Amino acid sequence: MTLTRRAMIACTASFAVAAPLAGMALSAPAIHVLQDPNCGCCTAWIEILHEDGFIVTTERSFGTRLIKHKLENGIPQGMTSCHTGEIEGYMIEGHVPTADIRRLLVERPDAVGLAVPGMPYGSPGMGPEENRDAYDVFLIRKDGSTEVFSHYEAA
């Protein structure tokens, strides 16, 4: 088989068109979320992740199985919420804003991950941001200690 000039130009043109798309696929963070299938706020948070360019896979989980998964992966009992994500070796617990997840992936601290305990009103997936209650995003250290990673004022 010989490579003709026409085939070479077509191949080069195809690569020029496809290369940016391949780069986007490689740069889109992939997150796996365990969620209660009956929880609407979990679904709303997942939609926010999709809208911000995350590749999201989900798994139905609830009750003691979901709680056990959280505890086995280093999420302290006082930091739990309704759903748990896993991304690039980090755990994401609750309604964590996408900007904080992206910051975590850039900074790469030696930590379990991030948590927004409970379900604060106005956090992503929990109602309109313009009516938000104040809340903190916590960094969970591997020893179980926590520190404020981000703070969101009441709107």
PDB file of C-alpha atoms in Angstrom:
ATOM      1  CA  MET A   1       0.000   0.000   0.000  1.00  0.00           C
ATOM      2  CA  THR A   2       1.367   3.414  -0.962  1.00  0.00           C
ATOM      3  CA  LEU A   3       0.524   6.628   0.763  1.00  0.00           C
ATOM      4  CA  THR A   4      -0.673   9.122  -1.823  1.00  0.00           C
ATOM      5  CA  ARG A   5      -0.454  12.875  -1.462  1.00  0.00           C
ATOM      6  CA  ARG A   6      -4.270  13.047  -1.299  1.00  0.00           C
ATOM      7  CA  ALA A   7      -4.408  10.436   1.510  1.00  0.00           C
ATOM      8  CA  MET A   8      -1.693  12.304   3.427  1.00  0.00           C
ATOM      9  CA  ILE A   9      -3.603  15.606   3.184  1.00  0.00           C
ATOM     10  CA  ALA A  10      -6.862  13.924   4.276  1.00  0.00           C
ATOM     11  CA  CYS A  11      -5.111  12.279   7.203  1.00  0.00           C
ATOM     12  CA  THR A  12      -3.502  15.548   8.285  1.00  0.00           C
ATOM     13  CA  ALA A  13      -6.813  17.417   8.012  1.00  0.00           C
ATOM     14  CA  SER A  14      -8.603  14.732  10.045  1.00  0.00           C
ATOM     15  CA  PHE A  15      -5.958  14.905  12.745  1.00  0.00           C
ATOM     16  CA  ALA A  16      -6.170  18.715  12.881  1.00  0.00           C
ATOM     17  CA  VAL A  17      -9.931  18.516  13.423  1.00  0.00           C
ATOM     18  CA  ALA A  18      -9.849  15.625  15.928  1.00  0.00           C
ATOM     19  CA  ALA A  19      -6.850  16.679  18.041  1.00  0.00           C
ATOM     20  CA  PRO A  20      -8.635  19.445  19.997  1.00  0.00           C
ATOM     21  CA  LEU A  21     -11.543  17.091  20.740  1.00  0.00           C
ATOM     22  CA  ALA A  22      -9.182  14.402  22.025  1.00  0.00           C
ATOM     23  CA  GLY A  23      -7.529  16.981  24.269  1.00  0.00           C
ATOM     24  CA  MET A  24     -10.903  17.942  25.706  1.00  0.00           C
ATOM     25  CA  ALA A  25     -11.713  14.313  26.490  1.00  0.00           C
ATOM     26  CA  LEU A  26      -8.390  13.853  28.236  1.00  0.00           C
ATOM     27  CA  SER A  27      -8.746  17.054  30.272  1.00  0.00           C
ATOM     28  CA  ALA A  28     -12.340  16.468  31.433  1.00  0.00           C
ATOM     29  CA  PRO A  29     -12.201  15.140  34.986  1.00  0.00           C
ATOM     30  CA  ALA A  30     -14.047  11.862  35.561  1.00  0.00           C
ATOM     31  CA  ILE A  31     -15.937  11.387  38.824  1.00  0.00           C
ATOM     32  CA  HIS A  32     -17.831   8.329  40.060  1.00  0.00           C
ATOM     33  CA  VAL A  33     -20.747   9.133  42.381  1.00  0.00           C
ATOM     34  CA  LEU A  34     -22.503   6.803  44.810  1.00  0.00           C
ATOM     35  CA  GLN A  35     -25.986   8.143  45.407  1.00  0.00           C
ATOM     36  CA  ASP A  36     -29.333   7.252  46.869  1.00  0.00           C
ATOM     37  CA  PRO A  37     -31.490   6.710  43.770  1.00  0.00           C
ATOM     38  CA  ASN A  38     -34.431   8.447  45.479  1.00  0.00           C
ATOM     39  CA  CYS A  39     -32.555  11.667  46.261  1.00  0.00           C
ATOM     40  CA  GLY A  40     -33.351  14.635  44.025  1.00  0.00           C
ATOM     41  CA  CYS A  41     -30.559  16.845  45.355  1.00  0.00           C
ATOM     42  CA  CYS A  42     -27.964  14.184  44.448  1.00  0.00           C
ATOM     43  CA  THR A  43     -29.295  14.215  40.898  1.00  0.00           C
ATOM     44  CA  ALA A  44     -29.191  18.038  40.835  1.00  0.00           C
ATOM     45  CA  TRP A  45     -25.523  18.037  41.991  1.00  0.00           C
ATOM     46  CA  ILE A  46     -24.633  15.462  39.329  1.00  0.00           C
ATOM     47  CA  GLU A  47     -26.266  17.671  36.682  1.00  0.00           C
ATOM     48  CA  ILE A  48     -24.139  20.615  37.861  1.00  0.00           C
ATOM     49  CA  LEU A  49     -21.033  18.447  37.459  1.00  0.00           C
ATOM     50  CA  HIS A  50     -22.114  17.542  33.900  1.00  0.00           C
ATOM     51  CA  GLU A  51     -22.757  21.197  33.054  1.00  0.00           C
ATOM     52  CA  ASP A  52     -19.263  22.114  34.281  1.00  0.00           C
ATOM     53  CA  GLY A  53     -17.609  19.539  32.025  1.00  0.00           C
ATOM     54  CA  PHE A  54     -17.095  16.606  34.384  1.00  0.00           C
ATOM     55  CA  ILE A  55     -17.562  13.077  33.085  1.00  0.00           C
ATOM     56  CA  VAL A  56     -19.889  11.499  35.648  1.00  0.00           C
ATOM     57  CA  THR A  57     -20.711   7.883  36.295  1.00  0.00           C
ATOM     58  CA  THR A  58     -23.178   6.936  39.009  1.00  0.00           C
ATOM     59  CA  GLU A  59     -23.885   3.952  41.190  1.00  0.00           C
ATOM     60  CA  ARG A  60     -27.025   3.357  43.215  1.00  0.00           C
ATOM     61  CA  SER A  61     -26.275   2.919  46.896  1.00  0.00           C
ATOM     62  CA  PHE A  62     -28.144   3.653  50.102  1.00  0.00           C
ATOM     63  CA  GLY A  63     -28.477   2.862  53.763  1.00  0.00           C
ATOM     64  CA  THR A  64     -25.738   1.057  55.648  1.00  0.00           C
ATOM     65  CA  ARG A  65     -23.888   0.121  52.444  1.00  0.00           C
ATOM     66  CA  LEU A  66     -23.370   3.796  51.558  1.00  0.00           C
ATOM     67  CA  ILE A  67     -22.436   4.762  55.127  1.00  0.00           C
ATOM     68  CA  LYS A  68     -19.941   1.886  55.314  1.00  0.00           C
ATOM     69  CA  HIS A  69     -18.366   3.026  52.017  1.00  0.00           C
ATOM     70  CA  LYS A  70     -17.909   6.548  53.384  1.00  0.00           C
ATOM     71  CA  LEU A  71     -16.319   5.418  56.651  1.00  0.00           C
ATOM     72  CA  GLU A  72     -14.063   2.841  54.959  1.00  0.00           C
ATOM     73  CA  ASN A  73     -12.737   5.569  52.681  1.00  0.00           C
ATOM     74  CA  GLY A  74     -11.788   8.000  55.437  1.00  0.00           C
ATOM     75  CA  ILE A  75     -14.807  10.280  55.647  1.00  0.00           C
ATOM     76  CA  PRO A  76     -15.397  11.058  59.347  1.00  0.00           C
ATOM     77  CA  GLN A  77     -18.940  10.538  60.596  1.00  0.00           C
ATOM     78  CA  GLY A  78     -19.378  14.271  61.273  1.00  0.00           C
ATOM     79  CA  MET A  79     -18.499  15.128  57.654  1.00  0.00           C
ATOM     80  CA  THR A  80     -21.083  12.973  55.889  1.00  0.00           C
ATOM     81  CA  SER A  81     -23.810  14.059  53.522  1.00  0.00           C
ATOM     82  CA  CYS A  82     -26.137  12.342  51.061  1.00  0.00           C
ATOM     83  CA  HIS A  83     -23.787  11.311  48.218  1.00  0.00           C
ATOM     84  CA  THR A  84     -20.125  10.460  47.771  1.00  0.00           C
ATOM     85  CA  GLY A  85     -17.919  11.006  44.731  1.00  0.00           C
ATOM     86  CA  GLU A  86     -14.533   9.561  43.898  1.00  0.00           C
ATOM     87  CA  ILE A  87     -12.156  11.440  41.606  1.00  0.00           C
ATOM     88  CA  GLU A  88      -8.457  10.861  40.962  1.00  0.00           C
ATOM     89  CA  GLY A  89      -7.898   9.249  44.358  1.00  0.00           C
ATOM     90  CA  TYR A  90      -9.940  11.788  46.322  1.00  0.00           C
ATOM     91  CA  MET A  91     -13.326  11.457  48.008  1.00  0.00           C
ATOM     92  CA  ILE A  92     -15.897  14.216  47.473  1.00  0.00           C
ATOM     93  CA  GLU A  93     -18.623  14.164  50.114  1.00  0.00           C
ATOM     94  CA  GLY A  94     -21.830  16.103  49.681  1.00  0.00           C
ATOM     95  CA  HIS A  95     -22.608  19.294  47.798  1.00  0.00           C
ATOM     96  CA  VAL A  96     -19.046  20.441  47.050  1.00  0.00           C
ATOM     97  CA  PRO A  97     -18.843  23.202  44.406  1.00  0.00           C
ATOM     98  CA  THR A  98     -17.097  22.238  41.172  1.00  0.00           C
ATOM     99  CA  ALA A  99     -14.572  25.084  41.576  1.00  0.00           C
ATOM    100  CA  ASP A 100     -13.365  23.491  44.824  1.00  0.00           C
ATOM    101  CA  ILE A 101     -13.057  20.059  43.192  1.00  0.00           C
ATOM    102  CA  ARG A 102     -10.984  21.581  40.385  1.00  0.00           C
ATOM    103  CA  ARG A 103      -8.808  23.435  42.925  1.00  0.00           C
ATOM    104  CA  LEU A 104      -8.252  20.162  44.816  1.00  0.00           C
ATOM    105  CA  LEU A 105      -7.113  18.468  41.606  1.00  0.00           C
ATOM    106  CA  VAL A 106      -4.659  21.291  40.868  1.00  0.00           C
ATOM    107  CA  GLU A 107      -3.219  21.605  44.392  1.00  0.00           C
ATOM    108  CA  ARG A 108      -3.161  17.841  45.084  1.00  0.00           C
ATOM    109  CA  PRO A 109      -2.892  17.954  48.898  1.00  0.00           C
ATOM    110  CA  ASP A 110      -2.086  14.777  50.831  1.00  0.00           C
ATOM    111  CA  ALA A 111      -5.692  14.278  51.925  1.00  0.00           C
ATOM    112  CA  VAL A 112      -8.752  12.049  51.765  1.00  0.00           C
ATOM    113  CA  GLY A 113     -10.745  14.731  49.950  1.00  0.00           C
ATOM    114  CA  LEU A 114     -13.397  17.400  50.423  1.00  0.00           C
ATOM    115  CA  ALA A 115     -16.701  17.503  52.272  1.00  0.00           C
ATOM    116  CA  VAL A 116     -19.704  19.744  52.714  1.00  0.00           C
ATOM    117  CA  PRO A 117     -21.379  18.072  55.685  1.00  0.00           C
ATOM    118  CA  GLY A 118     -25.140  18.049  55.871  1.00  0.00           C
ATOM    119  CA  MET A 119     -27.067  19.694  53.106  1.00  0.00           C
ATOM    120  CA  PRO A 120     -26.685  23.489  53.397  1.00  0.00           C
ATOM    121  CA  TYR A 121     -29.323  25.455  51.527  1.00  0.00           C
ATOM    122  CA  GLY A 122     -27.924  27.119  48.418  1.00  0.00           C
ATOM    123  CA  SER A 123     -24.935  24.797  48.058  1.00  0.00           C
ATOM    124  CA  PRO A 124     -24.761  23.205  44.570  1.00  0.00           C
ATOM    125  CA  GLY A 125     -27.890  21.127  44.070  1.00  0.00           C
ATOM    126  CA  MET A 126     -29.598  22.446  47.217  1.00  0.00           C
ATOM    127  CA  GLY A 127     -31.560  25.418  45.987  1.00  0.00           C
ATOM    128  CA  PRO A 128     -30.787  28.794  44.466  1.00  0.00           C
ATOM    129  CA  GLU A 129     -27.341  30.210  45.201  1.00  0.00           C
ATOM    130  CA  GLU A 130     -28.778  33.724  45.549  1.00  0.00           C
ATOM    131  CA  ASN A 131     -30.606  32.532  48.724  1.00  0.00           C
ATOM    132  CA  ARG A 132     -27.649  30.538  50.049  1.00  0.00           C
ATOM    133  CA  ASP A 133     -26.899  29.925  53.717  1.00  0.00           C
ATOM    134  CA  ALA A 134     -23.263  30.322  54.753  1.00  0.00           C
ATOM    135  CA  TYR A 135     -21.311  27.069  54.609  1.00  0.00           C
ATOM    136  CA  ASP A 136     -17.790  25.670  54.598  1.00  0.00           C
ATOM    137  CA  VAL A 137     -16.071  23.146  52.360  1.00  0.00           C
ATOM    138  CA  PHE A 138     -13.715  21.062  54.497  1.00  0.00           C
ATOM    139  CA  LEU A 139     -10.477  19.371  53.523  1.00  0.00           C
ATOM    140  CA  ILE A 140     -10.337  15.954  55.199  1.00  0.00           C
ATOM    141  CA  ARG A 141      -6.787  14.981  56.127  1.00  0.00           C
ATOM    142  CA  LYS A 142      -5.685  11.341  56.163  1.00  0.00           C
ATOM    143  CA  ASP A 143      -5.491  11.368  59.968  1.00  0.00           C
ATOM    144  CA  GLY A 144      -9.209  12.275  60.102  1.00  0.00           C
ATOM    145  CA  SER A 145      -8.662  15.917  61.000  1.00  0.00           C
ATOM    146  CA  THR A 146     -10.352  18.614  58.969  1.00  0.00           C
ATOM    147  CA  GLU A 147      -9.729  22.225  58.018  1.00  0.00           C
ATOM    148  CA  VAL A 148     -11.704  24.801  56.083  1.00  0.00           C
ATOM    149  CA  PHE A 149     -10.795  24.622  52.396  1.00  0.00           C
ATOM    150  CA  SER A 150     -13.310  27.251  51.225  1.00  0.00           C
ATOM    151  CA  HIS A 151     -15.935  29.393  52.892  1.00  0.00           C
ATOM    152  CA  TYR A 152     -19.140  30.589  51.235  1.00  0.00           C
ATOM    153  CA  GLU A 153     -20.926  33.566  52.794  1.00  0.00           C
ATOM    154  CA  ALA A 154     -24.698  33.720  53.037  1.00  0.00           C
ATOM    155  CA  ALA A 155     -26.213  35.431  50.017  1.00  0.00           C
TER     156      ALA A 155
END
